[in-house]
mmCIF file of C-alpha atoms in Angstrom:
data_model
loop_
_atom_site.group_PDB
_atom_site.id
_atom_site.type_symbol
_atom_site.label_atom_id
_atom_site.label_comp_id
_atom_site.label_asym_id
_atom_site.label_seq_id
_atom_site.Cartn_x
_atom_site.Cartn_y
_atom_site.Cartn_z
ATOM 1 C CA MET A 53 64.596 44.245 66.704
ATOM 2 C CA LYS A 54 62.379 46.697 68.599
ATOM 3 C CA HIS A 55 63.086 47.277 72.280
ATOM 4 C CA LYS A 56 60.147 47.323 74.638
ATOM 5 C CA GLN A 57 59.695 50.747 76.204
ATOM 6 C CA HIS A 58 59.400 50.947 79.947
ATOM 7 C CA PRO A 59 56.405 52.855 81.231
ATOM 8 C CA LEU A 60 56.659 56.243 82.849
ATOM 9 C CA LYS A 61 56.723 55.781 86.650
ATOM 10 C CA VAL A 62 55.103 58.501 88.725
ATOM 11 C CA TYR A 63 55.839 58.522 92.477
ATOM 12 C CA TYR A 64 53.313 60.609 94.409
ATOM 13 C CA ASN A 65 51.867 61.054 97.894
ATOM 14 C CA SER A 66 48.143 60.299 98.148
ATOM 15 C CA ALA A 67 48.024 61.525 101.777
ATOM 16 C CA CYS A 68 48.278 65.097 100.500
ATOM 17 C CA PRO A 69 44.766 66.056 99.354
ATOM 18 C CA VAL A 70 46.074 68.607 96.837
ATOM 19 C CA CYS A 71 48.606 66.155 95.375
ATOM 20 C CA ASN A 72 46.074 63.348 95.267
ATOM 21 C CA ALA A 73 43.516 65.509 93.445
ATOM 22 C CA GLY A 74 46.173 66.515 90.908
ATOM 23 C CA ILE A 75 47.179 62.904 90.301
ATOM 24 C CA LYS A 76 43.550 61.763 89.930
ATOM 25 C CA SER A 77 43.001 64.498 87.356
ATOM 26 C CA GLN A 78 46.188 63.552 85.517
ATOM 27 C CA GLN A 79 45.251 59.856 85.509
ATOM 28 C CA GLY A 80 42.016 60.776 83.767
ATOM 29 C CA LYS A 81 43.930 62.683 81.107
ATOM 30 C CA MET A 82 46.365 59.826 80.541
ATOM 31 C CA GLN A 83 44.095 56.799 80.298
ATOM 32 C CA GLY A 84 45.649 54.324 77.895
ATOM 33 C CA CYS A 85 49.149 55.792 78.326
ATOM 34 C CA ALA A 86 52.003 53.629 79.597
ATOM 35 C CA VAL A 87 52.200 55.003 83.139
ATOM 36 C CA GLU A 88 52.694 53.310 86.496
ATOM 37 C CA TRP A 89 51.209 55.406 89.285
ATOM 38 C CA LYS A 90 53.130 54.636 92.492
ATOM 39 C CA ASP A 91 51.631 55.902 95.737
ATOM 40 C CA VAL A 92 54.411 56.252 98.302
ATOM 41 C CA HIS A 93 51.931 56.880 101.113
ATOM 42 C CA SER A 94 50.308 53.470 100.713
ATOM 43 C CA ASN A 95 53.601 51.768 99.861
ATOM 44 C CA THR A 96 56.471 53.587 101.562
ATOM 45 C CA TRP A 97 58.955 50.955 100.392
ATOM 46 C CA LEU A 98 58.564 52.278 96.821
ATOM 47 C CA VAL A 99 61.017 55.083 97.555
ATOM 48 C CA ALA A 100 63.803 52.483 97.545
ATOM 49 C CA GLU A 101 63.199 52.065 93.793
ATOM 50 C CA ILE A 102 64.439 55.603 93.246
ATOM 51 C CA GLY A 103 66.950 55.744 96.091
ATOM 52 C CA SER A 104 65.172 58.590 97.816
ATOM 53 C CA ASP A 105 63.918 59.537 101.243
ATOM 54 C CA ILE A 106 60.183 59.165 101.968
ATOM 55 C CA GLU A 107 59.859 62.758 103.200
ATOM 56 C CA TYR A 108 61.457 64.154 100.030
ATOM 57 C CA VAL A 109 59.054 62.160 97.849
ATOM 58 C CA ARG A 110 56.151 63.318 100.010
ATOM 59 C CA GLU A 111 57.238 66.887 99.346
ATOM 60 C CA ARG A 112 57.985 66.642 95.625
ATOM 61 C CA LEU A 113 56.664 64.676 92.705
ATOM 62 C CA HIS A 114 59.155 62.149 91.276
ATOM 63 C CA VAL A 115 59.039 60.589 87.802
ATOM 64 C CA VAL A 116 61.255 57.986 86.164
ATOM 65 C CA ASP A 117 61.058 58.144 82.370
ATOM 66 C CA GLU A 118 61.420 55.333 79.828
ATOM 67 C CA GLN A 119 65.203 55.688 79.814
ATOM 68 C CA GLY A 120 65.380 55.387 83.600
ATOM 69 C CA THR A 121 66.103 59.094 84.187
ATOM 70 C CA LEU A 122 64.752 60.499 87.436
ATOM 71 C CA HIS A 123 62.905 63.840 87.264
ATOM 72 C CA VAL A 124 61.934 65.697 90.444
ATOM 73 C CA GLY A 125 59.490 68.525 91.086
ATOM 74 C CA TRP A 126 58.906 70.843 88.148
ATOM 75 C CA ASP A 127 60.888 68.588 85.833
ATOM 76 C CA ALA A 128 58.662 65.679 86.894
ATOM 77 C CA LEU A 129 55.603 67.697 85.825
ATOM 78 C CA LEU A 130 57.253 68.439 82.493
ATOM 79 C CA ALA A 131 57.955 64.717 81.994
ATOM 80 C CA ILE A 132 54.314 63.862 82.711
ATOM 81 C CA TRP A 133 53.048 66.523 80.319
ATOM 82 C CA GLN A 134 55.420 65.263 77.609
ATOM 83 C CA HIS A 135 53.607 61.925 77.804
ATOM 84 C CA SER A 136 50.068 63.262 78.127
ATOM 85 C CA PRO A 137 48.332 63.287 74.724
ATOM 86 C CA HIS A 138 46.697 66.694 75.155
ATOM 87 C CA GLU A 139 49.350 68.387 77.292
ATOM 88 C CA LYS A 140 52.531 68.105 75.234
ATOM 89 C CA TRP A 141 52.201 71.820 74.517
ATOM 90 C CA LYS A 142 52.557 72.527 78.256
ATOM 91 C CA ALA A 143 55.838 70.622 78.351
ATOM 92 C CA ARG A 144 57.136 72.580 75.364
ATOM 93 C CA LEU A 145 56.003 75.976 76.681
ATOM 94 C CA PHE A 146 56.921 75.573 80.358
ATOM 95 C CA GLY A 147 60.157 73.785 79.478
ATOM 96 C CA LEU A 148 61.499 76.754 77.500
ATOM 97 C CA PRO A 149 64.844 78.004 78.856
ATOM 98 C CA ILE A 150 63.385 81.352 79.876
ATOM 99 C CA ILE A 151 60.304 79.862 81.612
ATOM 100 C CA ARG A 152 61.634 76.627 83.148
ATOM 101 C CA PRO A 153 63.742 78.272 85.909
ATOM 102 C CA ALA A 154 60.765 80.369 87.060
ATOM 103 C CA GLY A 155 58.593 77.240 87.070
ATOM 104 C CA GLN A 156 61.155 75.405 89.184
ATOM 105 C CA ILE A 157 61.289 78.230 91.732
ATOM 106 C CA ALA A 158 57.491 78.509 91.924
ATOM 107 C CA TYR A 159 57.100 74.730 92.229
ATOM 108 C CA ASN A 160 59.716 74.463 94.982
ATOM 109 C CA LEU A 161 58.152 77.296 97.001
ATOM 110 C CA PHE A 162 54.658 75.835 96.636
ATOM 111 C CA ALA A 163 55.839 72.280 97.419
ATOM 112 C CA ALA A 164 57.631 73.401 100.589
ATOM 113 C CA ARG A 165 54.566 75.273 101.857
ATOM 114 C CA LEU A 166 52.222 72.454 100.948
ATOM 115 C CA TYR A 167 54.487 69.952 102.714
ATOM 116 C CA ARG A 168 54.491 72.067 105.903
ATOM 117 C CA TRP A 169 50.692 72.426 105.734
ATOM 118 C CA ASN A 170 50.273 68.660 105.350
ATOM 119 C CA ARG A 171 52.567 68.022 108.343
ATOM 120 C CA MET A 172 50.663 70.582 110.418
ATOM 121 C CA LYS A 173 47.367 68.875 109.477
ATOM 122 C CA LYS A 174 48.943 65.493 110.366
ATOM 123 C CA HIS A 175 48.091 63.928 107.007
ATOM 124 C CA TRP A 176 50.909 61.450 107.683
#
């Protein structure tokens, strides 16, 4: 008996113009893929699904994979790329043990600055 796979769930913040543009681009690349795009700006209650704080989800991308594992930040990007038909190579390359830690640091620095910029601009 075959078990039905759960779709990838992507929790993002549409109030951030940079994040929203990135998600729109990714949605175009993943048409036909089993993905639920969950905008926490429009539906703040969605953060309860992942047991997180709204501000943390506004700052960092969150993804729940088919097995129910939560991925945050850089690892969330890797999970998305693993499921994107033409971007699996990115997940393999940027997930390598020597590259992944640098990606996590760069992502966290960028996300923190972008979050502060969005707060300063009063996007939410």
